[in-house]
């Protein structure tokens, strides 16, 4: 019985799969966490926070998060250019889930 269910099930049609598709990527969850903690952050601040990310990778992740409506990119018309990132309402709603991952991690760390 379970075998029939598994054979007919499609993981890609689940909400879990959809959520993973939004936050998968080496730095996406770190970017979201940074925006949750600091609210409004500029690119260079994110770069310092996510030390190992290249400019290209960080830019790509930010663009994908913006396309998925999880973050807001606000560009100011000035020289030098100023761009700030913040969580959208949709992104803030995801933070409840990511915050629980942090809580779990703190409670289950083995290096204590």
Coordinates of N, CA and C in Angstrom, one line a residue:
X1 N 0.8 -1.2 0.0 CA 0.0 0.0 0.0 C 0.9 1.3 0.0
X2 N 1.8 1.3 0.9 CA 2.7 2.5 0.9 C 3.5 2.6 -0.3
X3 N 3.9 1.5 -0.9 CA 4.7 1.5 -2.1 C 3.9 2.2 -3.3
X4 N 2.6 1.9 -3.4 CA 1.8 2.5 -4.4 C 1.7 4.0 -4.2
X5 N 1.6 4.4 -2.9 CA 1.5 5.9 -2.6 C 2.8 6.5 -3.0
X6 N 3.9 5.9 -2.7 CA 5.3 6.5 -3.0 C 5.5 6.6 -4.5
X7 N 5.1 5.6 -5.2 CA 5.2 5.6 -6.6 C 4.4 6.6 -7.3
X8 N 3.3 7.0 -6.8 CA 2.4 8.0 -7.4 C 2.6 9.4 -6.8
X9 N 3.4 9.5 -5.7 CA 3.6 10.8 -5.1 C 4.7 11.5 -5.9
X10 N 4.6 12.8 -5.9 CA 5.5 13.7 -6.6 C 6.0 14.8 -5.7
X11 N 7.2 14.6 -5.2 CA 7.8 15.6 -4.2 C 7.8 17.0 -4.8
X12 N 8.0 17.1 -6.1 CA 8.0 18.5 -6.7 C 6.7 19.2 -6.6
X13 N 5.6 18.5 -6.3 CA 4.3 19.2 -6.2 C 4.0 19.6 -4.7
X14 N 4.9 19.4 -3.8 CA 4.7 19.7 -2.4 C 5.0 21.1 -2.0
X15 N 4.4 21.6 -1.0 CA 4.8 22.9 -0.5 C 6.2 23.0 0.0
X16 N 6.7 21.9 0.6 CA 8.0 21.7 1.1 C 9.0 22.0 -0.1
X17 N 8.8 21.3 -1.2 CA 9.6 21.5 -2.4 C 9.6 22.9 -2.9
X18 N 8.5 23.5 -2.9 CA 8.4 24.9 -3.3 C 9.2 25.8 -2.4
X19 N 9.1 25.7 -1.1 CA 9.8 26.5 -0.1 C 11.3 26.3 -0.3
X20 N 11.7 25.0 -0.5 CA 13.2 24.7 -0.7 C 13.7 25.4 -2.0
X21 N 12.8 25.4 -3.0 CA 13.3 26.1 -4.3 C 13.5 27.6 -4.1
X22 N 12.8 28.2 -3.2 CA 13.0 29.6 -2.9 C 14.2 29.9 -2.1
X23 N 14.6 29.0 -1.2 CA 15.7 29.3 -0.3 C 17.0 28.5 -0.6
X24 N 16.9 27.6 -1.6 CA 18.1 26.9 -1.9 C 19.1 27.8 -2.6
X25 N 20.3 27.5 -2.4 CA 21.4 28.3 -2.8 C 22.3 28.5 -1.6
X26 N 23.6 28.5 -1.9 CA 24.5 28.6 -0.8 C 24.3 29.7 0.2
X27 N 23.9 30.9 -0.3 CA 23.9 32.0 0.6 C 22.5 32.6 0.8
X28 N 21.5 32.1 0.2 CA 20.1 32.7 0.3 C 19.6 32.8 1.7
X29 N 19.7 31.7 2.5 CA 19.2 31.7 3.8 C 20.1 32.7 4.7
X30 N 21.3 32.8 4.4 CA 22.2 33.7 5.1 C 21.8 35.1 4.8
X31 N 21.5 35.4 3.6 CA 21.0 36.8 3.2 C 19.7 37.1 3.9
X32 N 18.8 36.1 3.9 CA 17.5 36.4 4.5 C 17.7 36.6 6.0
X33 N 18.5 35.8 6.6 CA 18.8 35.9 8.1 C 19.4 37.3 8.4
X34 N 20.3 37.7 7.6 CA 21.0 39.0 7.7 C 19.9 40.1 7.7
X35 N 19.0 40.1 6.7 CA 18.0 41.1 6.5 C 17.0 41.0 7.7
X36 N 16.7 39.8 8.2 CA 15.9 39.7 9.4 C 16.5 40.4 10.6
X37 N 17.8 40.2 10.8 CA 18.5 40.8 11.9 C 18.7 42.3 11.8
X38 N 19.1 42.8 10.6 CA 19.5 44.2 10.5 C 18.5 45.0 9.7
X39 N 17.4 44.4 9.2 CA 16.3 45.1 8.5 C 16.6 45.7 7.1
X40 N 17.5 46.7 7.1 CA 17.8 47.3 5.8 C 19.4 47.3 5.7
X41 N 19.8 46.7 4.6 CA 21.2 46.4 4.4 C 21.7 46.8 3.0
X42 N 22.8 47.4 2.9 CA 23.4 47.7 1.5 C 24.2 46.5 1.1
X43 N 24.5 46.5 -0.2 CA 25.3 45.4 -0.8 C 26.6 45.1 -0.1
X44 N 27.4 46.2 0.1 CA 28.7 46.0 0.7 C 28.6 45.5 2.2
X45 N 27.5 45.8 2.8 CA 27.3 45.3 4.2 C 27.0 43.8 4.1
X46 N 26.2 43.5 3.1 CA 25.9 42.0 2.9 C 27.2 41.3 2.6
X47 N 28.0 41.9 1.8 CA 29.2 41.3 1.4 C 30.1 41.0 2.6
X48 N 30.2 41.9 3.5 CA 31.0 41.7 4.7 C 30.4 40.7 5.6
X49 N 29.0 40.6 5.6 CA 28.3 39.6 6.4 C 28.5 38.2 5.9
X50 N 28.4 38.1 4.6 CA 28.6 36.8 3.9 C 30.0 36.8 3.3
X51 N 31.0 36.7 4.1 CA 32.4 36.9 3.7 C 32.9 36.1 2.5
X52 N 32.4 34.8 2.4 CA 33.0 34.0 1.3 C 32.3 34.1 0.0
X53 N 31.2 34.9 -0.1 CA 30.5 35.0 -1.3 C 31.2 35.9 -2.3
X54 N 31.2 35.5 -3.6 CA 31.8 36.5 -4.6 C 30.7 37.5 -4.9
X55 N 31.1 38.6 -5.5 CA 30.1 39.7 -5.9 C 29.1 39.1 -6.8
X56 N 29.5 38.3 -7.8 CA 28.6 37.7 -8.8 C 27.6 36.8 -8.1
X57 N 28.0 35.9 -7.2 CA 27.1 35.0 -6.6 C 26.1 35.8 -5.7
X58 N 26.6 36.7 -4.9 CA 25.8 37.5 -4.0 C 24.7 38.3 -4.9
X59 N 25.2 38.9 -6.0 CA 24.2 39.6 -6.8 C 23.2 38.7 -7.4
X60 N 23.6 37.5 -7.8 CA 22.7 36.5 -8.4 C 21.6 36.1 -7.4
X61 N 22.1 35.8 -6.2 CA 21.1 35.4 -5.1 C 20.2 36.5 -4.8
X62 N 20.7 37.7 -4.7 CA 19.8 38.9 -4.4 C 18.8 39.0 -5.5
X63 N 19.2 38.9 -6.7 CA 18.2 39.0 -7.9 C 17.2 38.0 -7.8
X64 N 17.6 36.7 -7.5 CA 16.6 35.6 -7.4 C 15.6 35.8 -6.2
X65 N 16.1 36.3 -5.1 CA 15.3 36.5 -4.0 C 14.3 37.7 -4.3
X66 N 14.7 38.7 -5.0 CA 13.9 39.7 -5.4 C 12.8 39.2 -6.4
X67 N 13.2 38.4 -7.4 CA 12.3 37.9 -8.3 C 11.2 37.0 -7.7
X68 N 11.6 36.3 -6.6 CA 10.7 35.5 -5.8 C 9.9 36.3 -4.8
X69 N 10.1 37.6 -4.8 CA 9.3 38.5 -4.0 C 9.6 38.3 -2.5
X70 N 10.8 37.8 -2.1 CA 11.1 37.7 -0.7 C 11.9 38.9 -0.2
X71 N 12.5 39.6 -1.1 CA 13.2 40.9 -0.6 C 12.8 42.0 -1.5
X72 N 13.1 43.2 -1.0 CA 12.8 44.4 -1.8 C 14.1 45.1 -2.0
X73 N 14.3 45.5 -3.3 CA 15.5 46.3 -3.6 C 15.1 47.7 -3.9
X74 N 15.7 48.6 -3.1 CA 15.4 50.0 -3.3 C 16.6 50.8 -3.8
X75 N 16.5 51.4 -4.9 CA 17.6 52.1 -5.6 C 17.4 53.6 -5.4
X76 N 18.4 54.3 -5.0 CA 18.3 55.7 -4.8 C 19.0 56.4 -6.0
X77 N 18.4 57.4 -6.6 CA 19.0 58.1 -7.8 C 20.0 59.1 -7.3
X78 N 21.2 58.6 -7.1 CA 22.3 59.5 -6.6 C 23.6 59.0 -7.1
X79 N 24.6 59.8 -7.0 CA 26.0 59.4 -7.3 C 26.8 59.5 -6.1
X80 N 27.5 58.5 -5.7 CA 27.5 57.1 -6.2 C 26.2 56.4 -5.9
X81 N 25.9 55.4 -6.7 CA 24.6 54.7 -6.6 C 24.5 54.1 -5.2
X82 N 23.3 54.2 -4.7 CA 23.0 53.6 -3.4 C 21.8 52.6 -3.5
X83 N 22.0 51.4 -3.1 CA 20.9 50.4 -3.2 C 20.8 49.7 -1.8
X84 N 19.6 49.6 -1.4 CA 19.3 49.0 -0.1 C 18.4 47.8 -0.3
X85 N 18.6 46.8 0.5 CA 17.8 45.6 0.5 C 17.1 45.4 1.8
X86 N 15.8 44.9 1.8 CA 15.1 44.6 3.0 C 14.1 43.5 2.7
X87 N 13.6 42.9 3.7 CA 12.6 41.8 3.5 C 11.2 42.4 3.1
X88 N 10.6 41.7 2.2 CA 9.2 42.0 1.8 C 8.3 41.4 2.9
X89 N 7.0 41.7 2.8 CA 6.1 41.0 3.7 C 6.1 39.5 3.5
X90 N 6.2 39.1 2.3 CA 6.3 37.7 2.0 C 7.6 37.1 2.6
X91 N 8.7 37.8 2.5 CA 9.9 37.4 3.1 C 9.8 37.3 4.6
X92 N 9.2 38.3 5.2 CA 9.0 38.3 6.7 C 8.2 37.1 7.1
X93 N 7.2 36.7 6.3 CA 6.4 35.6 6.7 C 7.2 34.3 6.7
X94 N 8.3 34.2 5.9 CA 9.2 33.1 5.9 C 10.1 33.0 7.1
X95 N 10.3 34.2 7.7 CA 11.3 34.3 8.8 C 10.9 33.5 10.0
X96 N 9.6 33.3 10.2 CA 9.1 32.5 11.3 C 9.7 31.1 11.2
X97 N 9.7 30.6 10.0 CA 10.2 29.2 9.7 C 11.8 29.2 9.9
X98 N 12.5 30.2 9.3 CA 13.9 30.2 9.4 C 14.3 30.5 10.9
X99 N 13.6 31.2 11.6 CA 13.9 31.5 13.0 C 13.8 30.2 13.8
X100 N 12.8 29.3 13.5 CA 12.7 28.0 14.1 C 13.9 27.1 13.8
X101 N 14.5 27.2 12.6 CA 15.7 26.5 12.3 C 16.8 27.0 13.2
X102 N 16.9 28.3 13.4 CA 17.9 28.8 14.3 C 17.8 28.3 15.7
X103 N 16.5 28.3 16.2 CA 16.3 27.8 17.6 C 16.7 26.3 17.7
X104 N 16.3 25.5 16.7 CA 16.6 24.1 16.7 C 18.1 23.9 16.7
X105 N 18.8 24.7 15.9 CA 20.3 24.6 15.8 C 20.9 25.0 17.1
X106 N 20.5 26.0 17.8 CA 21.0 26.4 19.1 C 20.8 25.3 20.1
X107 N 19.6 24.6 20.1 CA 19.3 23.6 21.0 C 20.0 22.3 20.7
X108 N 20.5 22.1 19.5 CA 21.0 20.8 19.2 C 22.5 20.9 18.7
X109 N 23.2 22.0 19.0 CA 24.6 22.1 18.6 C 25.4 21.1 19.5
X110 N 26.3 20.4 18.8 CA 27.1 19.4 19.5 C 28.4 20.0 20.0
X111 N 28.7 21.3 19.7 CA 30.0 21.8 20.2 C 29.9 22.6 21.5
X112 N 28.9 22.3 22.3 CA 28.8 22.9 23.6 C 29.3 22.1 24.7

